[in-house]
Amino acid sequence: MSSSAYAALLARLRKGEAVLLDGGVGTEIQRQGAPMSTALWCAEANLTHPQTVRAVHESYLDAGAEIITANTFASSPLLLDHFGRLDDMERIDAIAISLALEAATKRRAKAGGEIVIAGSMSTMRPTVPGSDRTQTESSWNQGTARALFARKAASLRAGGCALILMEMMRDLDYSLWACEAAIACGLPVWIGISVERGLDGQLHGFGRPDTDLAAVAAGLAALQADAMAIMHTSLDDTSEALALLRNHWSGPIAVYPECGRYAAPNWQFIGVATPEDYAQQACGWRALGAHALGGCCGVGPDHIAALYEAHRR
């Protein structure tokens, strides 16, 4: 997708205009009927149910999204390496990006306008069966991890993304190495931090109660990506996390939290806020300095349509 479309969108962000991202990709693929892989979650759907993946992108574009995210979050190089599938990564990513591009081409032919295709890059590792918690025994040394992340960034660039979204960043080891690899590949990068509240009542990186969130925010902000984000964070904690991030970052900020509660054993979310309530909460994020709005797990096309009505009229 053209770099000129991204440049125009970034200019709007820097002027404080609202920009709309899509909602959850993996959870929406599952909601629309594609079976999930026990090992690779939604990544396998690129190979087995491409029509569903494409339909998800189309539904977000119809709702008003200007940035759609290729289904590449779960094709994490760490996850694929763990399961002996690393050599499938480039093929999975290429198909995922092509499906997003096809949806964008169809939308432009019907309604015009520019659409930015983002590739999702994560540090996803194997999870404890029936939960969203990382298996802590799955680890890679720094040199190996950096090489894997560099290969992933190159895969997203080769596929034709205009932007890399670093998603669920939450620490200063794997997340930092991944972000540095993405920036080094030459594509624009947005860094999304995922947050949760620990037993101590404080905010930490998601699944990393050992982290100092302020240090994580400062360390990742120092990389000088094009934008920072708070994402895959509960609605209750998003405003506080956004305010903390603003203490360490003066550039454009995106907000796209999760919505509802994770229901084991699949990545299904229950107790999801209504689209109207979600859009109302987003007004508060705009007031706190958010420029781009969207959603993560549990957020669907109806939520993005409500954001469009509330912020793009």
Short mmCIF file of C-alpha atoms in Angstrom, two decimals:
data_model
loop_
_atom_site.label_atom_id
_atom_site.label_comp_id
_atom_site.label_asym_id
_atom_site.label_seq_id
_atom_site.Cartn_x
_atom_site.Cartn_y
_atom_site.Cartn_z
CA MET A 1 0.00 0.00 0.00
CA SER A 2 1.32 3.42 -0.93
CA SER A 3 3.60 5.33 1.38
CA SER A 4 1.79 8.52 0.32
CA ALA A 5 -1.43 7.31 1.97
CA TYR A 6 0.44 6.70 5.21
CA ALA A 7 2.22 10.07 5.01
CA ALA A 8 -1.13 11.84 4.61
CA LEU A 9 -2.59 9.94 7.55
CA LEU A 10 0.41 10.72 9.76
CA ALA A 11 0.12 14.41 8.88
CA ARG A 12 -3.50 14.36 10.02
CA LEU A 13 -2.53 12.69 13.28
CA ARG A 14 0.10 15.32 13.96
CA LYS A 15 -2.54 18.00 13.47
CA GLY A 16 -4.71 16.33 16.08
CA GLU A 17 -7.34 14.94 13.72
CA ALA A 18 -9.11 11.69 14.60
CA VAL A 19 -8.07 8.57 12.67
CA LEU A 20 -9.86 5.22 12.90
CA LEU A 21 -8.19 1.85 13.19
CA ASP A 22 -10.00 -1.46 12.94
CA GLY A 23 -11.07 -3.64 15.86
CA GLY A 24 -9.95 -7.07 17.00
CA VAL A 25 -8.86 -9.21 14.06
CA GLY A 26 -8.31 -12.65 15.59
CA THR A 27 -11.40 -12.55 17.80
CA GLU A 28 -13.54 -11.36 14.87
CA ILE A 29 -12.19 -14.11 12.59
CA GLN A 30 -13.24 -16.58 15.27
CA ARG A 31 -16.63 -14.89 15.78
CA GLN A 32 -17.29 -15.16 12.06
CA GLY A 33 -16.80 -18.91 12.19
CA ALA A 34 -13.20 -19.81 11.37
CA PRO A 35 -11.80 -22.51 13.69
CA MET A 36 -8.81 -21.55 15.78
CA SER A 37 -5.55 -23.49 15.97
CA THR A 38 -4.56 -24.75 19.41
CA ALA A 39 -0.94 -23.86 18.66
CA LEU A 40 -1.14 -20.80 16.40
CA TRP A 41 -4.53 -19.30 17.36
CA CYS A 42 -5.81 -17.27 14.37
CA ALA A 43 -2.69 -17.48 12.16
CA GLU A 44 -3.76 -20.77 10.61
CA ALA A 45 -6.97 -19.14 9.32
CA ASN A 46 -4.93 -17.34 6.66
CA LEU A 47 -4.30 -20.75 5.12
CA THR A 48 -7.56 -22.55 5.89
CA HIS A 49 -10.23 -19.81 5.79
CA PRO A 50 -8.88 -16.90 3.72
CA GLN A 51 -12.38 -15.84 2.70
CA THR A 52 -13.28 -15.28 6.36
CA VAL A 53 -10.13 -13.27 7.00
CA ARG A 54 -10.87 -11.09 3.96
CA ALA A 55 -14.48 -10.64 5.07
CA VAL A 56 -13.32 -9.40 8.47
CA HIS A 57 -11.19 -6.71 6.83
CA GLU A 58 -14.10 -5.73 4.58
CA SER A 59 -16.43 -5.42 7.56
CA TYR A 60 -14.05 -3.02 9.29
CA LEU A 61 -13.61 -0.94 6.15
CA ASP A 62 -17.39 -0.75 5.77
CA ALA A 63 -17.54 0.46 9.38
CA GLY A 64 -15.18 3.35 8.62
CA ALA A 65 -11.69 2.08 9.51
CA GLU A 66 -8.83 3.82 7.70
CA ILE A 67 -6.11 1.47 8.98
CA ILE A 68 -6.66 -2.27 8.74
CA THR A 69 -4.32 -4.77 10.33
CA ALA A 70 -3.19 -7.89 8.51
CA ASN A 71 -3.74 -11.12 10.43
CA THR A 72 -0.08 -11.51 11.40
CA PHE A 73 -0.15 -11.08 15.20
CA ALA A 74 -0.18 -14.82 15.89
CA SER A 75 2.40 -15.67 13.21
CA SER A 76 4.94 -14.53 15.79
CA PRO A 77 8.44 -15.81 15.01
CA LEU A 78 8.79 -17.03 18.59
CA LEU A 79 5.56 -19.00 18.44
CA LEU A 80 6.33 -20.47 15.03
CA ASP A 81 9.87 -21.34 16.08
CA HIS A 82 8.60 -23.12 19.19
CA PHE A 83 6.26 -25.31 17.14
CA GLY A 84 8.75 -26.02 14.35
CA ARG A 85 6.83 -23.86 11.87
CA LEU A 86 9.24 -20.96 11.40
CA ASP A 87 9.70 -21.63 7.68
CA ASP A 88 5.96 -21.13 7.21
CA MET A 89 6.10 -17.54 8.48
CA GLU A 90 6.75 -15.73 5.21
CA ARG A 91 4.00 -17.68 3.44
CA ILE A 92 1.47 -17.06 6.21
CA ASP A 93 2.35 -13.36 6.32
CA ALA A 94 2.23 -12.94 2.55
CA ILE A 95 -1.25 -14.44 2.39
CA ALA A 96 -2.44 -12.37 5.35
CA ILE A 97 -1.22 -9.12 3.82
CA SER A 98 -2.61 -10.00 0.39
CA LEU A 99 -6.05 -10.57 1.92
CA ALA A 100 -5.95 -7.14 3.56
CA LEU A 101 -4.80 -5.58 0.29
CA GLU A 102 -7.62 -7.27 -1.61
CA ALA A 103 -10.18 -5.92 0.86
CA ALA A 104 -8.70 -2.42 0.54
CA THR A 105 -8.73 -2.57 -3.26
CA LYS A 106 -12.39 -3.61 -3.24
CA ARG A 107 -13.25 -0.79 -0.84
CA ARG A 108 -11.43 1.86 -2.88
CA ALA A 109 -13.23 0.74 -6.04
CA LYS A 110 -16.57 1.10 -4.27
CA ALA A 111 -16.10 4.21 -2.16
CA GLY A 112 -12.71 5.76 -2.93
CA GLY A 113 -10.40 7.05 -0.23
CA GLU A 114 -7.02 5.89 0.99
CA ILE A 115 -6.50 2.90 3.26
CA VAL A 116 -3.34 2.03 5.16
CA ILE A 117 -2.40 -1.63 5.56
CA ALA A 118 -0.57 -2.39 8.79
CA GLY A 119 1.27 -5.56 9.65
CA SER A 120 0.95 -6.73 13.25
CA MET A 121 4.15 -7.83 14.96
CA SER A 122 4.10 -9.42 18.40
CA THR A 123 6.29 -11.27 20.85
CA MET A 124 3.60 -13.95 21.27
CA ARG A 125 4.91 -17.16 22.79
CA PRO A 126 3.14 -20.42 23.65
CA THR A 127 0.41 -19.92 26.23
CA VAL A 128 -0.63 -22.09 29.15
CA PRO A 129 -3.41 -24.36 27.79
CA GLY A 130 -6.84 -22.85 28.41
CA SER A 131 -5.51 -19.41 29.31
CA ASP A 132 -3.96 -16.27 27.84
CA ARG A 133 -0.86 -16.53 30.07
CA THR A 134 2.57 -17.10 28.53
CA GLN A 135 4.44 -20.30 29.27
CA THR A 136 7.39 -18.82 31.15
CA GLU A 137 9.62 -21.81 30.36
CA SER A 138 9.54 -20.85 26.67
CA SER A 139 12.49 -18.52 26.22
CA TRP A 140 15.12 -17.46 23.69
CA ASN A 141 18.47 -15.78 24.24
CA GLN A 142 18.79 -12.19 23.09
CA GLY A 143 20.78 -12.91 19.94
CA THR A 144 18.38 -15.57 18.71
CA ALA A 145 15.31 -13.49 19.54
CA ARG A 146 16.68 -10.43 17.77
CA ALA A 147 17.37 -12.48 14.64
CA LEU A 148 13.85 -13.91 14.70
CA PHE A 149 12.30 -10.46 15.07
CA ALA A 150 14.42 -9.10 12.22
CA ARG A 151 13.15 -11.93 10.01
CA LYS A 152 9.55 -11.11 10.97
CA ALA A 153 9.96 -7.41 10.19
CA ALA A 154 11.48 -8.30 6.81
CA SER A 155 8.53 -10.61 6.13
CA LEU A 156 6.02 -7.84 6.79
CA ARG A 157 7.93 -5.42 4.61
CA ALA A 158 8.20 -7.93 1.76
CA GLY A 159 4.47 -8.56 1.95
CA GLY A 160 3.65 -4.94 1.19
CA CYS A 161 2.65 -3.35 4.49
CA ALA A 162 2.86 0.42 4.81
CA LEU A 163 3.17 0.31 8.60
CA ILE A 164 4.14 -2.07 11.38
CA LEU A 165 2.02 -2.12 14.53
CA MET A 166 4.02 -3.48 17.45
CA GLU A 167 1.30 -5.10 19.54
CA MET A 168 1.20 -6.19 23.18
CA MET A 169 4.58 -4.71 24.04
CA ARG A 170 5.03 -4.97 27.79
CA ASP A 171 8.67 -5.21 28.85
CA LEU A 172 12.21 -4.11 28.11
CA ASP A 173 13.55 -7.43 26.86
CA TYR A 174 11.54 -9.17 24.14
CA SER A 175 9.44 -6.08 23.43
CA LEU A 176 12.45 -3.80 23.15
CA TRP A 177 14.30 -6.23 20.87
CA ALA A 178 11.24 -6.61 18.65
CA CYS A 179 10.65 -2.86 18.37
CA GLU A 180 14.27 -2.22 17.49
CA ALA A 181 14.10 -4.86 14.76
CA ALA A 182 10.93 -3.35 13.31
CA ILE A 183 12.38 0.16 13.23
CA ALA A 184 15.58 -1.15 11.63
CA CYS A 185 13.65 -2.64 8.69
CA GLY A 186 12.78 0.85 7.47
CA LEU A 187 8.98 0.83 7.65
CA PRO A 188 7.06 3.29 9.84
CA VAL A 189 6.36 1.80 13.27
CA TRP A 190 3.74 2.36 15.97
CA ILE A 191 4.47 0.84 19.38
CA GLY A 192 1.45 -0.47 21.29
CA ILE A 193 1.84 -1.11 25.02
CA SER A 194 -0.47 -3.62 26.70
CA VAL A 195 -1.22 -3.06 30.37
CA GLU A 196 -2.94 -4.82 33.26
CA ARG A 197 -3.35 -4.16 36.97
CA GLY A 198 -1.34 -6.35 39.29
CA LEU A 199 -2.21 -7.74 42.70
CA ASP A 200 -0.37 -4.75 44.16
CA GLY A 201 -2.97 -2.44 42.63
CA GLN A 202 -0.45 -0.91 40.22
CA LEU A 203 -0.36 -1.03 36.43
CA HIS A 204 2.27 -3.29 34.85
CA GLY A 205 3.00 -4.72 31.43
CA PHE A 206 0.39 -7.34 30.48
CA GLY A 207 1.41 -10.65 32.05
CA ARG A 208 4.55 -9.02 33.46
CA PRO A 209 3.88 -8.02 37.08
CA ASP A 210 7.64 -7.71 37.50
CA THR A 211 7.79 -4.66 35.23
CA ASP A 212 7.83 -0.97 36.11
CA LEU A 213 5.32 0.39 33.60
CA ALA A 214 6.77 3.89 33.66
CA ALA A 215 10.20 2.49 32.79
CA VAL A 216 8.70 0.39 29.98
CA ALA A 217 6.85 3.40 28.56
CA ALA A 218 9.94 5.60 28.77
CA GLY A 219 12.22 2.95 27.26
CA LEU A 220 9.96 2.22 24.30
CA ALA A 221 9.12 5.88 23.73
CA ALA A 222 12.85 6.61 23.48
CA LEU A 223 12.92 4.58 20.24
CA GLN A 224 11.09 7.48 18.55
CA ALA A 225 8.53 5.51 16.57
CA ASP A 226 5.93 7.49 14.63
CA ALA A 227 3.29 6.87 17.31
CA MET A 228 2.73 5.12 20.61
CA ALA A 229 -0.42 3.30 21.68
CA ILE A 230 -2.26 1.80 24.60
CA MET A 231 -3.83 -1.42 23.33
CA HIS A 232 -5.17 -4.78 24.57
CA THR A 233 -5.81 -3.14 27.94
CA SER A 234 -9.07 -3.32 29.89
CA LEU A 235 -11.46 -0.40 29.54
CA ASP A 236 -11.17 0.22 33.28
CA ASP A 237 -7.40 0.75 33.05
CA THR A 238 -7.07 2.47 29.68
CA SER A 239 -7.40 6.10 30.80
CA GLU A 240 -4.83 5.68 33.58
CA ALA A 241 -2.43 3.94 31.22
CA LEU A 242 -2.93 6.67 28.63
CA ALA A 243 -2.14 9.38 31.16
CA LEU A 244 1.03 7.55 32.19
CA LEU A 245 2.14 7.18 28.58
CA ARG A 246 1.56 10.88 27.96
CA ASN A 247 4.13 11.60 30.70
CA HIS A 248 6.80 9.98 28.52
CA TRP A 249 5.64 10.70 24.97
CA SER A 250 4.57 13.95 23.29
CA GLY A 251 3.84 12.56 19.82
CA PRO A 252 0.71 10.95 18.35
CA ILE A 253 -1.06 8.35 20.49
CA ALA A 254 -3.46 5.60 19.47
CA VAL A 255 -5.85 3.84 21.83
CA TYR A 256 -7.38 0.47 21.01
CA PRO A 257 -8.20 -1.52 24.16
CA GLU A 258 -9.77 -4.92 24.56
CA CYS A 259 -13.43 -5.10 25.53
CA GLY A 260 -14.97 -7.73 27.78
CA ARG A 261 -13.42 -10.70 29.53
CA TYR A 262 -11.39 -13.57 28.11
CA ALA A 263 -13.37 -16.82 28.22
CA ALA A 264 -11.21 -19.96 28.24
CA PRO A 265 -10.30 -22.08 26.42
CA ASN A 266 -10.77 -20.07 23.21
CA TRP A 267 -10.05 -16.41 22.48
CA GLN A 268 -13.68 -15.46 22.95
CA PHE A 269 -14.72 -12.41 24.92
CA ILE A 270 -17.84 -12.10 27.07
CA GLY A 271 -19.34 -9.10 28.83
CA VAL A 272 -18.45 -6.85 25.89
CA ALA A 273 -19.55 -3.20 26.15
CA THR A 274 -22.18 -1.99 23.72
CA PRO A 275 -20.91 -0.04 20.71
CA GLU A 276 -22.56 3.10 22.08
CA ASP A 277 -20.90 2.76 25.49
CA TYR A 278 -17.56 2.05 23.85
CA ALA A 279 -17.80 5.16 21.69
CA GLN A 280 -18.72 7.22 24.74
CA GLN A 281 -15.63 6.02 26.62
CA ALA A 282 -13.53 6.90 23.58
CA CYS A 283 -14.57 10.54 24.01
CA GLY A 284 -12.58 10.49 27.25
CA TRP A 285 -9.52 9.08 25.50
CA ARG A 286 -9.68 11.87 22.94
CA ALA A 287 -9.83 14.38 25.79
CA LEU A 288 -6.68 12.81 27.25
CA GLY A 289 -4.80 13.26 23.98
CA ALA A 290 -5.53 10.15 21.91
CA HIS A 291 -5.41 10.76 18.17
CA ALA A 292 -6.18 7.35 16.63
CA LEU A 293 -8.98 5.15 17.96
CA GLY A 294 -9.86 1.52 17.38
CA GLY A 295 -10.14 -1.70 19.31
CA CYS A 296 -8.51 -5.02 20.10
CA CYS A 297 -9.92 -8.35 21.29
CA GLY A 298 -13.69 -8.29 21.72
CA VAL A 299 -14.15 -5.09 19.71
CA GLY A 300 -16.00 -5.70 16.46
CA PRO A 301 -17.22 -3.81 13.38
CA ASP A 302 -20.25 -2.39 15.20
CA HIS A 303 -17.94 -0.74 17.74
CA ILE A 304 -15.83 0.80 14.97
CA ALA A 305 -18.98 2.05 13.23
CA ALA A 306 -20.02 3.72 16.50
CA LEU A 307 -16.58 5.35 16.77
CA TYR A 308 -16.97 6.61 13.21
CA GLU A 309 -20.33 8.17 13.99
CA ALA A 310 -19.02 9.77 17.19
CA HIS A 311 -15.67 11.09 15.97
CA ARG A 312 -15.72 11.43 12.19
CA ARG A 313 -19.01 13.18 11.48
#
